[in-house]
A tleap script that builds the chain and sets N, CA, C and O, in Angstrom:
source leaprc.protein.ff14SB
mol = sequence {
  NMET LYS LYS GLU ILE GLU ASN SER GLU LEU
  LEU GLN ILE LEU SER PHE ILE TRP SER GLN
  SER ARG ARG GLN GLN LEU PRO LEU GLY ILE
  PHE ILE VAL MET CYS LEU ASN LEU ALA ILE
  ALA PRO VAL VAL TYR ALA ALA SER ASP GLY
  LEU LEU GLU ARG ARG SER ALA TRP ALA ILE
  GLY ILE LEU GLY CYS VAL THR MET ALA ILE
  VAL ILE TYR LEU LEU VAL VAL VAL PHE GLN
  PRO GLU ARG CPHE
}
set mol.1.N position { 151.430 -52.199 -40.309 }
set mol.1.CA position { 150.719 -51.009 -40.735 }
set mol.1.C position { 149.389 -50.995 -40.441 }
set mol.1.O position { 149.034 -52.163 -40.597 }
set mol.2.N position { 148.375 -50.292 -40.080 }
set mol.2.CA position { 147.203 -50.319 -39.595 }
set mol.2.C position { 146.067 -50.405 -41.006 }
set mol.2.O position { 146.199 -49.849 -42.096 }
set mol.3.N position { 145.028 -51.237 -40.564 }
set mol.3.CA position { 144.048 -51.649 -42.308 }
set mol.3.C position { 143.247 -49.773 -41.558 }
set mol.3.O position { 142.957 -49.181 -40.519 }
set mol.4.N position { 143.264 -49.657 -42.968 }
set mol.4.CA position { 141.623 -48.919 -42.920 }
set mol.4.C position { 140.206 -48.951 -43.268 }
set mol.4.O position { 139.732 -49.011 -44.403 }
set mol.5.N position { 139.677 -48.910 -42.312 }
set mol.5.CA position { 138.384 -48.919 -42.537 }
set mol.5.C position { 137.248 -47.812 -43.970 }
set mol.5.O position { 136.631 -46.763 -43.783 }
set mol.6.N position { 137.407 -48.720 -45.393 }
set mol.6.CA position { 137.000 -47.840 -45.987 }
set mol.6.C position { 135.296 -47.606 -44.749 }
set mol.6.O position { 135.039 -47.912 -43.585 }
set mol.7.N position { 134.187 -46.590 -46.413 }
set mol.7.CA position { 133.254 -45.689 -46.451 }
set mol.7.C position { 132.445 -47.357 -45.765 }
set mol.7.O position { 132.467 -47.892 -44.657 }
set mol.8.N position { 131.710 -47.768 -47.281 }
set mol.8.CA position { 130.994 -48.520 -46.759 }
set mol.8.C position { 130.883 -49.657 -45.462 }
set mol.8.O position { 129.851 -49.861 -44.823 }
set mol.9.N position { 132.107 -50.292 -45.254 }
set mol.9.CA position { 132.999 -50.980 -43.970 }
set mol.9.C position { 131.838 -50.665 -42.503 }
set mol.9.O position { 131.143 -51.355 -41.757 }
set mol.10.N position { 132.347 -48.398 -42.781 }
set mol.10.CA position { 131.474 -47.953 -41.230 }
set mol.10.C position { 130.821 -47.699 -41.852 }
set mol.10.O position { 131.145 -46.512 -41.868 }
set mol.11.N position { 129.877 -47.757 -42.647 }
set mol.11.CA position { 128.011 -47.663 -42.638 }
set mol.11.C position { 127.296 -49.532 -42.786 }
set mol.11.O position { 126.102 -49.832 -42.772 }
set mol.12.N position { 128.077 -50.164 -42.872 }
set mol.12.CA position { 127.495 -51.579 -41.963 }
set mol.12.C position { 127.529 -51.579 -40.335 }
set mol.12.O position { 126.590 -51.766 -39.561 }
set mol.13.N position { 129.112 -51.272 -40.006 }
set mol.13.CA position { 129.024 -50.696 -38.783 }
set mol.13.C position { 128.316 -50.332 -37.993 }
set mol.13.O position { 127.896 -51.068 -37.100 }
set mol.14.N position { 127.904 -48.709 -38.160 }
set mol.14.CA position { 126.906 -47.872 -37.471 }
set mol.14.C position { 125.434 -49.045 -38.240 }
set mol.14.O position { 124.413 -49.307 -37.603 }
set mol.15.N position { 125.576 -49.302 -38.953 }
set mol.15.CA position { 123.682 -50.158 -39.748 }
set mol.15.C position { 123.681 -50.706 -38.849 }
set mol.15.O position { 123.155 -49.997 -37.991 }
set mol.16.N position { 124.153 -52.208 -38.208 }
set mol.16.CA position { 124.670 -53.045 -37.135 }
set mol.16.C position { 124.104 -52.400 -35.875 }
set mol.16.O position { 122.976 -52.673 -35.466 }
set mol.17.N position { 125.055 -51.392 -35.170 }
set mol.17.CA position { 124.496 -50.798 -33.935 }
set mol.17.C position { 123.902 -49.886 -33.806 }
set mol.17.O position { 124.057 -49.144 -32.835 }
set mol.18.N position { 122.793 -49.610 -35.027 }
set mol.18.CA position { 121.881 -48.802 -35.111 }
set mol.18.C position { 120.418 -50.002 -34.292 }
set mol.18.O position { 119.588 -50.069 -33.386 }
set mol.19.N position { 121.041 -50.782 -35.568 }
set mol.19.CA position { 119.786 -52.366 -35.659 }
set mol.19.C position { 119.685 -53.041 -34.546 }
set mol.19.O position { 118.675 -53.739 -34.467 }
set mol.20.N position { 120.650 -53.066 -33.358 }
set mol.20.CA position { 121.382 -53.750 -32.095 }
set mol.20.C position { 120.377 -52.802 -31.229 }
set mol.20.O position { 119.301 -53.329 -30.945 }
set mol.21.N position { 120.554 -51.709 -30.856 }
set mol.21.CA position { 120.068 -50.951 -30.435 }
set mol.21.C position { 118.970 -49.829 -30.114 }
set mol.21.O position { 118.942 -48.758 -29.508 }
set mol.22.N position { 117.904 -50.794 -30.977 }
set mol.22.CA position { 116.688 -50.154 -31.275 }
set mol.22.C position { 116.304 -50.357 -29.697 }
set mol.22.O position { 115.309 -49.637 -29.781 }
set mol.23.N position { 116.297 -50.773 -28.289 }
set mol.23.CA position { 115.734 -50.537 -27.274 }
set mol.23.C position { 116.313 -49.046 -26.679 }
set mol.23.O position { 115.628 -48.086 -26.326 }
set mol.24.N position { 117.336 -49.130 -26.681 }
set mol.24.CA position { 118.748 -47.868 -25.815 }
set mol.24.C position { 119.164 -47.427 -27.050 }
set mol.24.O position { 120.239 -47.674 -27.596 }
set mol.25.N position { 117.828 -46.453 -27.650 }
set mol.25.CA position { 118.325 -45.425 -28.521 }
set mol.25.C position { 118.296 -43.949 -27.912 }
set mol.25.O position { 118.105 -42.877 -28.485 }
set mol.26.N position { 118.553 -44.243 -26.526 }
set mol.26.CA position { 118.728 -42.877 -25.308 }
set mol.26.C position { 120.201 -42.984 -25.491 }
set mol.26.O position { 120.763 -42.475 -26.461 }
set mol.27.N position { 120.866 -43.685 -24.506 }
set mol.27.CA position { 122.224 -43.771 -24.619 }
set mol.27.C position { 123.018 -43.433 -25.983 }
set mol.27.O position { 124.025 -42.730 -26.070 }
set mol.28.N position { 122.275 -44.151 -27.121 }
set mol.28.CA position { 123.283 -43.806 -28.206 }
set mol.28.C position { 123.244 -42.517 -28.600 }
set mol.28.O position { 124.162 -41.819 -29.031 }
set mol.29.N position { 121.943 -42.219 -28.392 }
set mol.29.CA position { 121.858 -39.869 -28.936 }
set mol.29.C position { 122.863 -39.728 -28.165 }
set mol.29.O position { 123.973 -39.423 -28.600 }
set mol.30.N position { 122.515 -40.007 -26.439 }
set mol.30.CA position { 123.431 -38.987 -25.868 }
set mol.30.C position { 124.951 -39.031 -26.027 }
set mol.30.O position { 125.581 -38.181 -25.398 }
set mol.31.N position { 125.465 -39.693 -26.598 }
set mol.31.CA position { 126.549 -40.490 -27.195 }
set mol.31.C position { 127.382 -39.649 -28.291 }
set mol.31.O position { 128.494 -39.120 -28.306 }
set mol.32.N position { 126.080 -39.809 -29.402 }
set mol.32.CA position { 126.333 -38.975 -30.796 }
set mol.32.C position { 126.815 -36.904 -30.104 }
set mol.32.O position { 127.740 -36.126 -30.338 }
set mol.33.N position { 125.416 -36.851 -29.149 }
set mol.33.CA position { 125.178 -35.353 -29.167 }
set mol.33.C position { 126.959 -34.941 -28.133 }
set mol.33.O position { 127.533 -33.868 -28.318 }
set mol.34.N position { 127.637 -36.255 -26.926 }
set mol.34.CA position { 128.938 -35.383 -26.826 }
set mol.34.C position { 130.108 -35.507 -27.629 }
set mol.34.O position { 131.051 -34.745 -27.413 }
set mol.35.N position { 130.192 -36.670 -28.844 }
set mol.35.CA position { 131.065 -36.656 -30.338 }
set mol.35.C position { 130.569 -35.161 -30.704 }
set mol.35.O position { 131.241 -34.173 -31.003 }
set mol.36.N position { 129.507 -35.283 -30.611 }
set mol.36.CA position { 128.825 -33.440 -31.734 }
set mol.36.C position { 129.394 -32.813 -31.119 }
set mol.36.O position { 130.389 -32.357 -31.682 }
set mol.37.N position { 129.137 -32.296 -29.354 }
set mol.37.CA position { 129.885 -31.198 -29.092 }
set mol.37.C position { 131.226 -31.275 -29.032 }
set mol.37.O position { 131.769 -30.178 -28.899 }
set mol.38.N position { 132.083 -32.393 -29.097 }
set mol.38.CA position { 133.823 -32.374 -29.523 }
set mol.38.C position { 133.637 -31.467 -30.399 }
set mol.38.O position { 134.433 -30.541 -30.245 }
set mol.39.N position { 132.862 -31.316 -31.337 }
set mol.39.CA position { 133.472 -30.427 -32.842 }
set mol.39.C position { 132.683 -28.922 -32.654 }
set mol.39.O position { 132.892 -28.090 -33.537 }
set mol.40.N position { 131.962 -28.631 -31.748 }
set mol.40.CA position { 131.194 -27.869 -31.391 }
set mol.40.C position { 131.666 -26.612 -30.225 }
set mol.40.O position { 131.409 -25.419 -30.060 }
set mol.41.N position { 132.425 -27.562 -29.616 }
set mol.41.CA position { 132.544 -26.519 -27.644 }
set mol.41.C position { 134.155 -26.005 -28.181 }
set mol.41.O position { 134.849 -25.267 -27.481 }
set mol.42.N position { 134.517 -26.429 -29.276 }
set mol.42.CA position { 136.039 -25.967 -29.263 }
set mol.42.C position { 135.461 -24.262 -30.017 }
set mol.42.O position { 135.234 -23.362 -29.208 }
set mol.43.N position { 135.342 -24.076 -30.983 }
set mol.43.CA position { 134.531 -22.956 -31.318 }
set mol.43.C position { 134.043 -22.532 -31.129 }
set mol.43.O position { 134.215 -21.654 -31.974 }
set mol.44.N position { 132.881 -22.056 -30.275 }
set mol.44.CA position { 132.385 -21.207 -29.294 }
set mol.44.C position { 133.081 -21.020 -27.935 }
set mol.44.O position { 132.602 -20.131 -27.231 }
set mol.45.N position { 134.503 -21.951 -27.269 }
set mol.45.CA position { 135.433 -21.354 -27.292 }
set mol.45.C position { 135.563 -20.282 -27.672 }
set mol.45.O position { 135.383 -19.203 -27.108 }
set mol.46.N position { 135.957 -20.590 -28.872 }
set mol.46.CA position { 137.331 -19.787 -29.619 }
set mol.46.C position { 136.140 -18.355 -30.350 }
set mol.46.O position { 136.567 -17.576 -31.202 }
set mol.47.N position { 135.194 -18.304 -29.996 }
set mol.47.CA position { 134.468 -17.238 -30.615 }
set mol.47.C position { 134.235 -15.892 -29.396 }
set mol.47.O position { 133.956 -14.705 -29.567 }
set mol.48.N position { 134.489 -16.694 -28.145 }
set mol.48.CA position { 134.030 -16.125 -26.713 }
set mol.48.C position { 135.520 -15.126 -26.052 }
set mol.48.O position { 135.571 -14.516 -24.984 }
set mol.49.N position { 136.959 -15.293 -27.469 }
set mol.49.CA position { 138.277 -14.889 -27.181 }
set mol.49.C position { 138.064 -14.867 -25.279 }
set mol.49.O position { 137.424 -13.986 -24.704 }
set mol.50.N position { 138.658 -15.862 -24.672 }
set mol.50.CA position { 138.791 -16.540 -23.265 }
set mol.50.C position { 137.154 -15.758 -22.201 }
set mol.50.O position { 137.197 -15.632 -20.977 }
set mol.51.N position { 136.389 -15.512 -22.728 }
set mol.51.CA position { 135.915 -14.790 -22.035 }
set mol.51.C position { 134.630 -15.887 -20.473 }
set mol.51.O position { 134.203 -15.609 -19.352 }
set mol.52.N position { 134.521 -17.386 -21.659 }
set mol.52.CA position { 134.325 -17.800 -20.972 }
set mol.52.C position { 135.059 -19.127 -20.385 }
set mol.52.O position { 136.281 -19.048 -20.506 }
set mol.53.N position { 134.677 -20.136 -19.874 }
set mol.53.CA position { 135.812 -21.219 -19.004 }
set mol.53.C position { 134.949 -22.261 -20.004 }
set mol.53.O position { 133.783 -22.086 -20.358 }
set mol.54.N position { 135.803 -23.368 -20.363 }
set mol.54.CA position { 136.039 -24.235 -21.186 }
set mol.54.C position { 134.716 -25.458 -20.722 }
set mol.54.O position { 134.673 -26.508 -21.364 }
set mol.55.N position { 134.020 -25.289 -19.949 }
set mol.55.CA position { 133.053 -26.046 -19.060 }
set mol.55.C position { 131.897 -25.321 -19.988 }
set mol.55.O position { 131.280 -25.839 -20.919 }
set mol.56.N position { 131.772 -23.955 -19.468 }
set mol.56.CA position { 130.846 -23.396 -20.140 }
set mol.56.C position { 130.920 -23.559 -21.110 }
set mol.56.O position { 130.143 -24.429 -21.503 }
set mol.57.N position { 131.621 -23.066 -21.949 }
set mol.57.CA position { 131.797 -23.404 -23.703 }
set mol.57.C position { 130.976 -24.992 -23.916 }
set mol.57.O position { 130.467 -25.482 -24.924 }
set mol.58.N position { 131.083 -25.434 -22.735 }
set mol.58.CA position { 130.710 -27.862 -23.185 }
set mol.58.C position { 128.959 -27.594 -23.118 }
set mol.58.O position { 128.089 -28.174 -23.768 }
set mol.59.N position { 128.783 -26.320 -21.914 }
set mol.59.CA position { 127.228 -26.387 -22.105 }
set mol.59.C position { 126.691 -25.780 -22.935 }
set mol.59.O position { 125.744 -26.168 -23.618 }
set mol.60.N position { 127.396 -24.434 -22.992 }
set mol.60.CA position { 126.617 -24.181 -24.302 }
set mol.60.C position { 126.562 -24.916 -25.614 }
set mol.60.O position { 125.530 -25.135 -26.247 }
set mol.61.N position { 128.160 -25.386 -26.060 }
set mol.61.CA position { 127.829 -26.030 -27.079 }
set mol.61.C position { 126.879 -27.498 -27.038 }
set mol.61.O position { 126.542 -27.922 -28.144 }
set mol.62.N position { 126.349 -28.443 -25.574 }
set mol.62.CA position { 125.376 -28.998 -25.281 }
set mol.62.C position { 124.296 -28.014 -25.750 }
set mol.62.O position { 123.821 -27.853 -26.874 }
set mol.63.N position { 124.094 -27.538 -24.845 }
set mol.63.CA position { 122.690 -26.884 -25.157 }
set mol.63.C position { 121.801 -26.101 -26.870 }
set mol.63.O position { 120.718 -25.855 -27.400 }
set mol.64.N position { 122.868 -26.052 -26.990 }
set mol.64.CA position { 122.642 -25.596 -28.875 }
set mol.64.C position { 122.668 -27.055 -29.596 }
set mol.64.O position { 122.428 -27.241 -30.789 }
set mol.65.N position { 122.955 -27.899 -28.786 }
set mol.65.CA position { 122.319 -29.799 -29.676 }
set mol.65.C position { 120.857 -30.402 -29.599 }
set mol.65.O position { 119.981 -31.100 -30.111 }
set mol.66.N position { 121.382 -29.377 -28.292 }
set mol.66.CA position { 119.308 -29.525 -27.408 }
set mol.66.C position { 118.193 -28.905 -28.216 }
set mol.66.O position { 117.294 -29.413 -28.887 }
set mol.67.N position { 118.571 -27.461 -27.909 }
set mol.67.CA position { 117.851 -26.708 -28.739 }
set mol.67.C position { 117.056 -27.541 -30.086 }
set mol.67.O position { 115.874 -27.807 -30.306 }
set mol.68.N position { 118.365 -27.800 -30.861 }
set mol.68.CA position { 117.924 -27.631 -32.338 }
set mol.68.C position { 117.422 -29.612 -32.617 }
set mol.68.O position { 116.848 -30.180 -33.547 }
set mol.69.N position { 117.990 -30.103 -31.315 }
set mol.69.CA position { 116.863 -31.856 -31.247 }
set mol.69.C position { 115.412 -31.346 -31.022 }
set mol.69.O position { 114.743 -32.041 -31.787 }
set mol.70.N position { 114.833 -30.755 -30.572 }
set mol.70.CA position { 113.773 -29.655 -29.863 }
set mol.70.C position { 113.059 -29.607 -31.378 }
set mol.70.O position { 112.050 -30.063 -31.915 }
set mol.71.N position { 114.354 -28.665 -31.779 }
set mol.71.CA position { 113.435 -27.580 -32.893 }
set mol.71.C position { 113.091 -29.018 -33.877 }
set mol.71.O position { 111.905 -29.265 -34.098 }
set mol.72.N position { 113.984 -29.781 -34.350 }
set mol.72.CA position { 113.324 -30.359 -35.281 }
set mol.72.C position { 112.581 -31.442 -34.940 }
set mol.72.O position { 111.774 -31.699 -35.833 }
set mol.73.N position { 112.516 -32.229 -33.956 }
set mol.73.CA position { 111.062 -32.719 -32.999 }
set mol.73.C position { 109.833 -31.475 -34.000 }
set mol.73.O position { 109.200 -31.440 -35.055 }
set mol.74.N position { 110.049 -30.810 -33.040 }
set mol.74.CA position { 108.863 -29.620 -33.652 }
set mol.74.C position { 107.838 -30.403 -34.580 }
set mol.74.O position { 106.785 -31.026 -34.719 }
set mol.75.N position { 109.619 -29.577 -35.371 }
set mol.75.CA position { 108.811 -29.696 -37.490 }
set mol.75.C position { 108.220 -30.980 -38.118 }
set mol.75.O position { 107.330 -31.279 -38.915 }
set mol.76.N position { 109.535 -31.833 -37.063 }
set mol.76.CA position { 108.278 -33.520 -37.804 }
set mol.76.C position { 107.412 -33.449 -37.197 }
set mol.76.O position { 106.625 -34.131 -37.854 }
set mol.77.N position { 106.424 -32.825 -35.624 }
set mol.77.CA position { 105.115 -32.614 -35.657 }
set mol.77.C position { 104.113 -32.446 -36.314 }
set mol.77.O position { 103.243 -33.194 -36.761 }
set mol.78.N position { 104.457 -30.574 -36.355 }
set mol.78.CA position { 103.863 -30.401 -36.959 }
set mol.78.C position { 103.168 -30.226 -39.065 }
set mol.78.O position { 102.154 -29.667 -39.483 }
set mol.79.N position { 104.254 -30.965 -39.826 }
set mol.79.CA position { 104.282 -31.644 -39.881 }
set mol.79.C position { 103.482 -32.501 -40.838 }
set mol.79.O position { 102.759 -32.457 -41.834 }
set mol.80.N position { 104.069 -33.351 -39.901 }
set mol.80.CA position { 103.767 -34.964 -39.917 }
set mol.80.C position { 103.083 -35.334 -38.158 }
set mol.80.O position { 103.515 -36.091 -37.289 }
set mol.81.N position { 101.351 -34.025 -38.192 }
set mol.81.CA position { 100.685 -34.885 -36.943 }
set mol.81.C position { 100.741 -36.020 -36.785 }
set mol.81.O position { 101.364 -36.690 -35.961 }
set mol.82.N position { 99.807 -36.395 -37.915 }
set mol.82.CA position { 99.287 -38.415 -37.780 }
set mol.82.C position { 100.098 -39.391 -37.669 }
set mol.82.O position { 99.622 -40.516 -37.521 }
set mol.83.N position { 102.079 -39.132 -37.729 }
set mol.83.CA position { 102.591 -40.569 -36.863 }
set mol.83.C position { 101.895 -40.149 -35.045 }
set mol.83.O position { 101.569 -41.184 -34.463 }
set mol.84.N position { 101.732 -39.214 -34.438 }
set mol.84.CA position { 102.199 -38.581 -33.240 }
set mol.84.C position { 100.117 -38.973 -33.114 }
set mol.84.O position { 99.490 -38.658 -32.103 }
savepdb mol mol.pdb
quit
């Protein structure tokens, strides 16, 4: 039998990984964006009705994630300028 990980254990694991990777947040961020793109790319590919290649759908998904990250960053900079 497989032992299922409870939500609290998963949160503890994620918080441990995040606390240990303070110096290396860029690789962790890239990993999270790629995992998020696993959900976004098939949606983009399906919405294009086969007009796009799979690689193009992945590129559009990553571009959308980067765009959202920039928008969130700029909103933080605008509303909390004293931090920067």
